[in-house]
PDB file of C-alpha atoms and ligand atoms in Angstrom:
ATOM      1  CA  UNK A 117     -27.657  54.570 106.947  1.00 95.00           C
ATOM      2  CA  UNK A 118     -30.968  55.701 107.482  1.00 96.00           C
ATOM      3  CA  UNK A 119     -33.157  55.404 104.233  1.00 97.00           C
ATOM      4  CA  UNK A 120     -34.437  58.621 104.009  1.00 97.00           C
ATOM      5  CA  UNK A 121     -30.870  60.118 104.740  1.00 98.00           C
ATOM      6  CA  UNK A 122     -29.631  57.751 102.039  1.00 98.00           C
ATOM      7  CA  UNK A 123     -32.180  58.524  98.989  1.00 98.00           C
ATOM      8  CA  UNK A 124     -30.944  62.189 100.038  1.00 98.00           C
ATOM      9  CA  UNK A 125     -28.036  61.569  99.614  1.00 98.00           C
ATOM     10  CA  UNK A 126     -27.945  59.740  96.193  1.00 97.00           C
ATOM     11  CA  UNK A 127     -30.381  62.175  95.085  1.00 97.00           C
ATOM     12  CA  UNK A 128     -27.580  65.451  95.676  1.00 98.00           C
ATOM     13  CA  UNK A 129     -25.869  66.712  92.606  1.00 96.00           C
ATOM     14  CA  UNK A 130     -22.332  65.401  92.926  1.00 95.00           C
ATOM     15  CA  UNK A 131     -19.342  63.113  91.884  1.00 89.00           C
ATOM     16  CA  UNK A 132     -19.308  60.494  94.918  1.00 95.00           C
ATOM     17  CA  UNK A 133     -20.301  56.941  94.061  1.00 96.00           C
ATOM     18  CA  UNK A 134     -23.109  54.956  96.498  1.00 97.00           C
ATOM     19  CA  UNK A 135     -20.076  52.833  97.355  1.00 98.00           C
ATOM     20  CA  UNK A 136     -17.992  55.258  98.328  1.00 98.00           C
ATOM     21  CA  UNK A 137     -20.537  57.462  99.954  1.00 98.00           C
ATOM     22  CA  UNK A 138     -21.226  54.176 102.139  1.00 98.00           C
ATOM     23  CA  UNK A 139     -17.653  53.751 103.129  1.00 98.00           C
ATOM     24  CA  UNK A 140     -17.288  57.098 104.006  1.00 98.00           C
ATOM     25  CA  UNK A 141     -20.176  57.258 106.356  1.00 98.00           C
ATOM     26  CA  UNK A 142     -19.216  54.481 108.161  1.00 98.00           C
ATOM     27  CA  UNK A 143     -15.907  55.752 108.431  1.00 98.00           C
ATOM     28  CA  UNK A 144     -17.717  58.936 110.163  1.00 98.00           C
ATOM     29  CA  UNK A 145     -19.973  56.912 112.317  1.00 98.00           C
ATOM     30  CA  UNK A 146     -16.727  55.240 113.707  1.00 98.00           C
ATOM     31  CA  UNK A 147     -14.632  58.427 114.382  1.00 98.00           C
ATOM     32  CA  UNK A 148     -17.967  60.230 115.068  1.00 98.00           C
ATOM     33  CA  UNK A 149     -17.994  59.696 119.021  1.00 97.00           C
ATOM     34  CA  UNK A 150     -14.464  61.072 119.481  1.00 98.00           C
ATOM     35  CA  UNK A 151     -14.797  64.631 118.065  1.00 98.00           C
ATOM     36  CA  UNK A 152     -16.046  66.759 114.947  1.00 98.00           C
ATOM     37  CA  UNK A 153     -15.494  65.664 111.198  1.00 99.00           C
ATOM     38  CA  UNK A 154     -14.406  68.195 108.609  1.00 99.00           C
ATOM     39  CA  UNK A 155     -14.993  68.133 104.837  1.00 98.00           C
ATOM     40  CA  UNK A 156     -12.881  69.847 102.458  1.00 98.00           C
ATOM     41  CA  UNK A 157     -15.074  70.483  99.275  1.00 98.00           C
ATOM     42  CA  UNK A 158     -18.880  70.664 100.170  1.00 98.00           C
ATOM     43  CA  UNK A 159     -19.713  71.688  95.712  1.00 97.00           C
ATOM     44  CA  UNK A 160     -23.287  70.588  96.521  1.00 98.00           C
ATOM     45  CA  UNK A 161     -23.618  68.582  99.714  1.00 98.00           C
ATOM     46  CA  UNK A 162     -23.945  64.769  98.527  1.00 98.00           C
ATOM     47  CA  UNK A 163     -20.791  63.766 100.398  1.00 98.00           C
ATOM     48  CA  UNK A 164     -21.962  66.431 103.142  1.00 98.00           C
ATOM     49  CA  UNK A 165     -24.914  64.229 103.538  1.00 98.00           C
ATOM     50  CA  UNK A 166     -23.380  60.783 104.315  1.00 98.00           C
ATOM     51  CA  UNK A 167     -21.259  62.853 106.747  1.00 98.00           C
ATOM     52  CA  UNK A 168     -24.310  64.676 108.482  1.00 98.00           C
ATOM     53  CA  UNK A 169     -25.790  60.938 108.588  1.00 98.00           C
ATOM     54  CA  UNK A 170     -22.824  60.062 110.777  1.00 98.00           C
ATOM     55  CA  UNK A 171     -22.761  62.872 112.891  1.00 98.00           C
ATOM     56  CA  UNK A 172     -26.794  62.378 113.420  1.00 98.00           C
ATOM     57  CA  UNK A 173     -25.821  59.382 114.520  1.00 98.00           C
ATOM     58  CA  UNK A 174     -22.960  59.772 117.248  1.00 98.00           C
ATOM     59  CA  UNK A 175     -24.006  63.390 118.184  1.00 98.00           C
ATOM     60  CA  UNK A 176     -21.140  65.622 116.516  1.00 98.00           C
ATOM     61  CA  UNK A 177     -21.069  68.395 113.787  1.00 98.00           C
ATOM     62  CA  UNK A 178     -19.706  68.336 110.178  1.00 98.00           C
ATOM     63  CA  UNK A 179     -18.260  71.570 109.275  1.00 99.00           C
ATOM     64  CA  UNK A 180     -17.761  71.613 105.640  1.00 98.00           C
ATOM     65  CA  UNK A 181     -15.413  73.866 103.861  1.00 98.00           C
ATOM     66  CA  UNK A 182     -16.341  75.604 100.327  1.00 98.00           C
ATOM     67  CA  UNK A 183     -16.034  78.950  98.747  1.00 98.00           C
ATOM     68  CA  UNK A 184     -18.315  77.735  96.447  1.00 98.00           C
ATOM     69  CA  UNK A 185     -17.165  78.921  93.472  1.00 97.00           C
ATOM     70  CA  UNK A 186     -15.841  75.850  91.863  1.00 96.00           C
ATOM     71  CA  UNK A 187     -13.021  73.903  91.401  1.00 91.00           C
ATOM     72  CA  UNK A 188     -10.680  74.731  88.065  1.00 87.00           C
ATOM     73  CA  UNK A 189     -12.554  71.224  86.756  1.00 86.00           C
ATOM     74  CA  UNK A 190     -15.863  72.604  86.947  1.00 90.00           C
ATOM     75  CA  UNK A 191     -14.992  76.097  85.186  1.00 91.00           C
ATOM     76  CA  UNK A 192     -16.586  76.459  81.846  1.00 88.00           C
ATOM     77  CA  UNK A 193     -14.494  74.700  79.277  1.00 87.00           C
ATOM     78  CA  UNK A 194     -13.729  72.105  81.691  1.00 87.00           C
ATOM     79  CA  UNK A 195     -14.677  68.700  81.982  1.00 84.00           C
ATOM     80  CA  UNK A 196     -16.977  68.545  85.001  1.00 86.00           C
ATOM     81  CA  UNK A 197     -18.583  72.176  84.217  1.00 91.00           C
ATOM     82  CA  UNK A 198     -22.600  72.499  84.981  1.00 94.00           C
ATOM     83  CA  UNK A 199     -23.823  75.404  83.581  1.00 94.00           C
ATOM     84  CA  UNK A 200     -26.969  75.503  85.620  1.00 95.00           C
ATOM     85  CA  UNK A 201     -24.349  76.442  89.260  1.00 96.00           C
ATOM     86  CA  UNK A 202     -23.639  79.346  87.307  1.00 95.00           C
ATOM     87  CA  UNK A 203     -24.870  83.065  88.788  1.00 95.00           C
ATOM     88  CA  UNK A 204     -26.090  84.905  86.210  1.00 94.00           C
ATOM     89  CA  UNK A 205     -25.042  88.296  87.119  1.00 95.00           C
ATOM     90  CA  UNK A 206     -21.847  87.225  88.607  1.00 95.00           C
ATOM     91  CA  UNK A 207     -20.858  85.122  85.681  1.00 93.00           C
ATOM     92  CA  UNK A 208     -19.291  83.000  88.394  1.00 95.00           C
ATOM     93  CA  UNK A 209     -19.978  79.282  89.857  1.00 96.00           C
ATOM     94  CA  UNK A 210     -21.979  79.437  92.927  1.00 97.00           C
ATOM     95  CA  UNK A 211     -22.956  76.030  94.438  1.00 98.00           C
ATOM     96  CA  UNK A 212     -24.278  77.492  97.732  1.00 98.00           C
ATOM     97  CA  UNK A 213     -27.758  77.977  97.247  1.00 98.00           C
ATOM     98  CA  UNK A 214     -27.823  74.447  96.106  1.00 98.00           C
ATOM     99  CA  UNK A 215     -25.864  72.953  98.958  1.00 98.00           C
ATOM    100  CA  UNK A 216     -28.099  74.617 101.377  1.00 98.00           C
ATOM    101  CA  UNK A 217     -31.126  72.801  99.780  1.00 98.00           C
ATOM    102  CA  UNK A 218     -29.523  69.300  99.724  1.00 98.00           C
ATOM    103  CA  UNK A 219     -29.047  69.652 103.307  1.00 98.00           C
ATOM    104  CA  UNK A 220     -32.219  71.234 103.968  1.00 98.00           C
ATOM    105  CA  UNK A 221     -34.049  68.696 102.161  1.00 97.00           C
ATOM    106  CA  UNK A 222     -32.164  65.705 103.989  1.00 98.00           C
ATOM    107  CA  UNK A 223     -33.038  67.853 107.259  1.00 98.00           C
ATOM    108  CA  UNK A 224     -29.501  67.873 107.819  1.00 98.00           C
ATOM    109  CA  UNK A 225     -29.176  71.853 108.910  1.00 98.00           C
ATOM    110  CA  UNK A 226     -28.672  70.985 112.775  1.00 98.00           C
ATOM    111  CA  UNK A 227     -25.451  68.512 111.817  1.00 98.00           C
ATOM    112  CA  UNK A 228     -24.086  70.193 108.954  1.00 98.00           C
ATOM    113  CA  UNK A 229     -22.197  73.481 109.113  1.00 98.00           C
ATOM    114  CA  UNK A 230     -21.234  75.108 105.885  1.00 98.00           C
ATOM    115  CA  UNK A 231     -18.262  77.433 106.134  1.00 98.00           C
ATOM    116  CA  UNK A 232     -17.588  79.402 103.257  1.00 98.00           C
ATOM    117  CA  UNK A 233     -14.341  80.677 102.470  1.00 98.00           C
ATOM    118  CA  UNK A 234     -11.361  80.024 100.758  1.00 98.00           C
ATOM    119  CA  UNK A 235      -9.529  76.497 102.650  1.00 98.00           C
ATOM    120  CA  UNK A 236      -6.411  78.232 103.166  1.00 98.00           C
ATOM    121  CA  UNK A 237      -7.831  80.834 105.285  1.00 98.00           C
ATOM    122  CA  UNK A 238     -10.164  79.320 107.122  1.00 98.00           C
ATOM    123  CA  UNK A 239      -7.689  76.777 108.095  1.00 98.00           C
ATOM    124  CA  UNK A 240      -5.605  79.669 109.102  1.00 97.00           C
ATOM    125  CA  UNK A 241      -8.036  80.563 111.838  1.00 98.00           C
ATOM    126  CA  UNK A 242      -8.804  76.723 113.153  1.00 98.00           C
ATOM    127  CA  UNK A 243      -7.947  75.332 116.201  1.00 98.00           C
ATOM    128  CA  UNK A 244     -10.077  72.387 116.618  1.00 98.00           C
ATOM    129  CA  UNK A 245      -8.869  68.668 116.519  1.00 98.00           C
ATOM    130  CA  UNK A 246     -10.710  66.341 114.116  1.00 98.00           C
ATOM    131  CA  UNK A 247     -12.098  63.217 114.547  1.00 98.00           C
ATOM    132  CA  UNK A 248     -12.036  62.707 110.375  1.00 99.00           C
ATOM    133  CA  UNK A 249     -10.591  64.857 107.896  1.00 98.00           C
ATOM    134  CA  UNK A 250     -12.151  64.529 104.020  1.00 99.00           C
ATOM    135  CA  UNK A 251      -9.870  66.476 101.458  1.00 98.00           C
ATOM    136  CA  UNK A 252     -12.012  66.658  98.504  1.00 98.00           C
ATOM    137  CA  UNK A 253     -11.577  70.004  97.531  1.00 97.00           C
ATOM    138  CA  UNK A 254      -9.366  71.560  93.951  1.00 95.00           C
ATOM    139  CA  UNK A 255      -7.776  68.455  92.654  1.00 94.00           C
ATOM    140  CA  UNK A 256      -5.133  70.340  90.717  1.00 94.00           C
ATOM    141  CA  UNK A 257      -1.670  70.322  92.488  1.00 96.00           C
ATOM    142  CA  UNK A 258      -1.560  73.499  94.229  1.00 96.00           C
ATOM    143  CA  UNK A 259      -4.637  73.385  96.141  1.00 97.00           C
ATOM    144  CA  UNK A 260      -4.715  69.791  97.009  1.00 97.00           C
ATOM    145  CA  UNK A 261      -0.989  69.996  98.854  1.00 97.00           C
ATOM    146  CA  UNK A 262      -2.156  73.470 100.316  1.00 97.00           C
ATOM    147  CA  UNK A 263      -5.340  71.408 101.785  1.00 98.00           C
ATOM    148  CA  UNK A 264      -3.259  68.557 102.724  1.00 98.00           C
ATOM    149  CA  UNK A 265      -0.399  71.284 104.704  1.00 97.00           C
ATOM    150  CA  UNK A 266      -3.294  73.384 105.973  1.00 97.00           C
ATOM    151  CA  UNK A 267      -5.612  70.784 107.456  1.00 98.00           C
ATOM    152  CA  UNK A 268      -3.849  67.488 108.154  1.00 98.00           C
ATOM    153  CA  UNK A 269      -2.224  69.056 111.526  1.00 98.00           C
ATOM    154  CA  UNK A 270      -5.971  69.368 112.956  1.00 98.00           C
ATOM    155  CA  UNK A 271      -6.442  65.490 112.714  1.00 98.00           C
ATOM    156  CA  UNK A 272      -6.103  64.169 116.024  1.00 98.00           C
ATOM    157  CA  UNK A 273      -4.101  61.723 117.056  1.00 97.00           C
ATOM    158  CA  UNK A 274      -6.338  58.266 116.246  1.00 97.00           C
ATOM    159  CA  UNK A 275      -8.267  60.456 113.747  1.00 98.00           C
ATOM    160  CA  UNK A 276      -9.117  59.453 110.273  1.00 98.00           C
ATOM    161  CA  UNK A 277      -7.908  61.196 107.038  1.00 98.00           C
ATOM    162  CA  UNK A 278     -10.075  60.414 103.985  1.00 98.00           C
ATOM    163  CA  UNK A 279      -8.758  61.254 100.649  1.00 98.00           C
ATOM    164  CA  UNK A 280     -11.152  61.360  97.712  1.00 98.00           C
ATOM    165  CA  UNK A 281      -9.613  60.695  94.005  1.00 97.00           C
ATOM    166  CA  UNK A 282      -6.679  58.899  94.692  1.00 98.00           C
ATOM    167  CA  UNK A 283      -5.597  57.285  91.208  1.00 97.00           C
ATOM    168  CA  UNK A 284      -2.489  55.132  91.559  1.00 96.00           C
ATOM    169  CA  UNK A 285      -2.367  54.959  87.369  1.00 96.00           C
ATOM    170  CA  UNK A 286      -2.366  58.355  85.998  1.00 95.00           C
ATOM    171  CA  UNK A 287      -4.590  57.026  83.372  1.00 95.00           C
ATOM    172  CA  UNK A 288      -7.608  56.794  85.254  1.00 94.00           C
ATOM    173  CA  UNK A 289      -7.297  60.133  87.076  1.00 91.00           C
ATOM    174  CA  UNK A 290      -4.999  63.540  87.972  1.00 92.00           C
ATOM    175  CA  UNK A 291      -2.123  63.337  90.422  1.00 96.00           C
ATOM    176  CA  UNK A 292      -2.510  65.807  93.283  1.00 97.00           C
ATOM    177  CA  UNK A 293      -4.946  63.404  95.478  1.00 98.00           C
ATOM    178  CA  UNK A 294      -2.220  60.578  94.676  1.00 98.00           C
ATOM    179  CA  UNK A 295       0.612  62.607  95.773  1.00 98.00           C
ATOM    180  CA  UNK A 296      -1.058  63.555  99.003  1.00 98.00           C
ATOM    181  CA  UNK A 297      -1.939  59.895  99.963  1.00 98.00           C
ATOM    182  CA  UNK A 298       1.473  58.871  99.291  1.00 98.00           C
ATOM    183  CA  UNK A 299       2.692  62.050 101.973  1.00 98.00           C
ATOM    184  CA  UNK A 300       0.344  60.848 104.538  1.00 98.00           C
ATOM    185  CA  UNK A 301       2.090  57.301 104.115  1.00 98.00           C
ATOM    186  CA  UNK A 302       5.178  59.154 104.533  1.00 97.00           C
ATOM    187  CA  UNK A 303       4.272  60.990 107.393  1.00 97.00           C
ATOM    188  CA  UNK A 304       3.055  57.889 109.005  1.00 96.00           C
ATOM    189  CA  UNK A 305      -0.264  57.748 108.696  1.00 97.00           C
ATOM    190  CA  UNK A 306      -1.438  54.061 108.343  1.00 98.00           C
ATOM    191  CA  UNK A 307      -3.466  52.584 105.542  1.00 98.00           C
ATOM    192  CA  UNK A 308      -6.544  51.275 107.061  1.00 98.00           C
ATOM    193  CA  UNK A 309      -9.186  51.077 104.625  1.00 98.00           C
ATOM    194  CA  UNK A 310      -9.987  51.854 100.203  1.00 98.00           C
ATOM    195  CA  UNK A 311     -13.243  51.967  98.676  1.00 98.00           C
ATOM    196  CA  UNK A 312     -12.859  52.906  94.835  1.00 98.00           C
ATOM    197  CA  UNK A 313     -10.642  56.261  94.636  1.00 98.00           C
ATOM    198  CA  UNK A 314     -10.984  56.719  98.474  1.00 98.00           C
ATOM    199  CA  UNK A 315      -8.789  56.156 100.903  1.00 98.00           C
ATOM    200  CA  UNK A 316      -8.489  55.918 104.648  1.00 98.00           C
ATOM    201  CA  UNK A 317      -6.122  56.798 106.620  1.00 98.00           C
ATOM    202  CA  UNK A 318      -5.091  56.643 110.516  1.00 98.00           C
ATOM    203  CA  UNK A 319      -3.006  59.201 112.583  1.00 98.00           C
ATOM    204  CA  UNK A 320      -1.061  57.259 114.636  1.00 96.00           C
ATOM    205  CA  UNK A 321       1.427  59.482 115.830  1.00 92.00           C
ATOM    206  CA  UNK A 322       1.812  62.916 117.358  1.00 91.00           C
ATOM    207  CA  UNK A 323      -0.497  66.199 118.371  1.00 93.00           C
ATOM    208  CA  UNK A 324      -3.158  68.591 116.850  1.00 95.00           C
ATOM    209  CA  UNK A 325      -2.087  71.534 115.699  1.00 94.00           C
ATOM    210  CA  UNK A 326       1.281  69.738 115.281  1.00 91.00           C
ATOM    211  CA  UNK A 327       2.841  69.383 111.780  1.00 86.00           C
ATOM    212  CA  UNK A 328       2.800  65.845 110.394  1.00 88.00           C
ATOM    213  CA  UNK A 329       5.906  63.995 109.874  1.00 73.00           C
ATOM    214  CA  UNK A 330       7.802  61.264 110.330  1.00 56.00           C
ATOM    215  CA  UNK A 331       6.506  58.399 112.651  1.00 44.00           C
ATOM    216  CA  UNK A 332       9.253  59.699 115.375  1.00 45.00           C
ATOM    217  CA  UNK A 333       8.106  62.579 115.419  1.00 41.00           C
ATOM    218  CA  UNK A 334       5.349  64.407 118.667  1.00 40.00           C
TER     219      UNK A 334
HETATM  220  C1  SAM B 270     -14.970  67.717  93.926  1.00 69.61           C
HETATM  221  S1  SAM B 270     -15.906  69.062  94.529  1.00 69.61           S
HETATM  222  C2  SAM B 270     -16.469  68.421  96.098  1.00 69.61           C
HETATM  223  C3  SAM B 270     -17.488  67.327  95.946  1.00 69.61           C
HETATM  224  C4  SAM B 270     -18.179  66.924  97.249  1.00 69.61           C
HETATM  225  N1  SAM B 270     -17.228  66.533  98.266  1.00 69.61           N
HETATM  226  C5  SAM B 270     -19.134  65.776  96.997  1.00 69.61           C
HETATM  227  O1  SAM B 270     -18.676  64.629  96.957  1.00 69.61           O
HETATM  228  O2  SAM B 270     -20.326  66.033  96.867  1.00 69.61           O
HETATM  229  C6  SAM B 270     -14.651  70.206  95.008  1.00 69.61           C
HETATM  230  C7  SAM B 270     -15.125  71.478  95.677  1.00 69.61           C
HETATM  231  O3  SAM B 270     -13.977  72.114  96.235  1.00 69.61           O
HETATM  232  C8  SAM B 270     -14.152  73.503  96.182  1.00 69.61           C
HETATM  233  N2  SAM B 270     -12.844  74.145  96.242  1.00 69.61           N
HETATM  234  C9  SAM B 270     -11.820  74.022  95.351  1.00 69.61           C
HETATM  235  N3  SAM B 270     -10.755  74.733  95.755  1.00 69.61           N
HETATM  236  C10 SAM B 270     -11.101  75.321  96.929  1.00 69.61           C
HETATM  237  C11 SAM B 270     -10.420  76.186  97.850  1.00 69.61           C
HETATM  238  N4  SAM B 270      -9.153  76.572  97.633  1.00 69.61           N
HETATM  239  N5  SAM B 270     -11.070  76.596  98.942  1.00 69.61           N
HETATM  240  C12 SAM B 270     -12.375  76.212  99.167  1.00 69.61           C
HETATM  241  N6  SAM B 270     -13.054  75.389  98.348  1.00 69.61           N
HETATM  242  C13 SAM B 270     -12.437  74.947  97.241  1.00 69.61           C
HETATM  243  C14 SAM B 270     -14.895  73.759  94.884  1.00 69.61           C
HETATM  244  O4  SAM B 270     -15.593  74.978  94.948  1.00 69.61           O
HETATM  245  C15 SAM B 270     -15.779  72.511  94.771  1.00 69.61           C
HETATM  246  O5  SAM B 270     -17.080  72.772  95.210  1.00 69.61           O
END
């Protein structure tokens, strides 16, 4: 990664590891060449960034999905709150105005797309097959099975699924991202790569735009 890209990178307000922001751009420069990569969770770009770094480098576009007002872990009261990506009229989290710094800053605007809206709805409206999917959006149980039914379809056949937060003993983390590794297992995806809490995973099997299932299945 290049060095300017990565001191941008590790400089971003966020929750991802060097390690694991290393893994997951080479996991983007290695799907990069066969289609777009789509993040689930952009909070304030730092993952965004090691994406856009591997989209720089084989020519395709991050689109990274965000409403931008905070996961239930970074309410006030909660564990992972930061007072200072509050609005102050709103009284609500607002991360966007940050974001579009980080990736300003890392001159990143050309590969990164922000696209801000609620997942569920703007996976409603998307038709595109991905090259590599990143769930790292609301970790509580709801919305990480909603992002994993919404946006695992749209991986293409050979793509990558990344899971961020995936904590095989409940004592060092929440279920949700767990539980959604261990469907992708079960709908066939294969194991083919962990760095710290992420993991990757390969469609093998079947169409986008197709539900995921068993290894029969498409
Ligand atoms: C863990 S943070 C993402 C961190 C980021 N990937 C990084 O490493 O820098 C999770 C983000 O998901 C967003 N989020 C949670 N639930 C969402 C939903 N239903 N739709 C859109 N965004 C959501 C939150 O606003 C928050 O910014």
């Amino acid at each position: 990664m290049p060095d300017d890209l990565l001191a941008a990178a590790r400089a971003a307000k966020g929750f991802m590891p060097d390690a694991e922001g290393a893994f997951l751009f080479e996991r983007g420069v290695e799907a990069g060449r066969s289609g777009p990569l789509l993040e689930v969770g952009s909070y304030c770009g730092k993952s965004a960034v090691y994406l856009g770094a591997a989209a720089r480098l084989t020519g395709t576009t991050v689109f990274t999905v965000d409403h931008h007002r905070g996961s239930e872990e970074n309410q006030a009261g909660w564990e992972h709150h930061d007072p200072t990506l509050v609005d102050p009229d709103l009284g609500l989290m607002d991360t966007l105005p940050v974001f579009r710094r980080t990736i300003a800053d890392a001159g990143l605007e050309d590969e990164v797309v922000a696209v801000v809206g609620r997942s569920v709805t703007v996976a409603r409206h998307w038709r595109t097959p991905l090259a590599l999917l990143f769930i790292d959006g609301g970790h509580g149980e709801e919305p990480a099975h909603t992002d994993y039914e919404s946006w695992v379809p749209w991986v293409d056949r050979g793509g990558v699924l990344l899971i961020h937060d995936v904590f095989p003993d409940p004592r060092d983390g929440g279920r949700p991202p767990y539980e959604i590794y261990l469907r992708a297992l079960e709908d066939g995806f294969d194991e083919v790569g962990v760095c710290g809490s992420m993991r990757a995973l390969r469609r093998v099997d079947g169409q986008p735009g197709t539900p995921v299932s068993a290894r029969t299945s498409g």
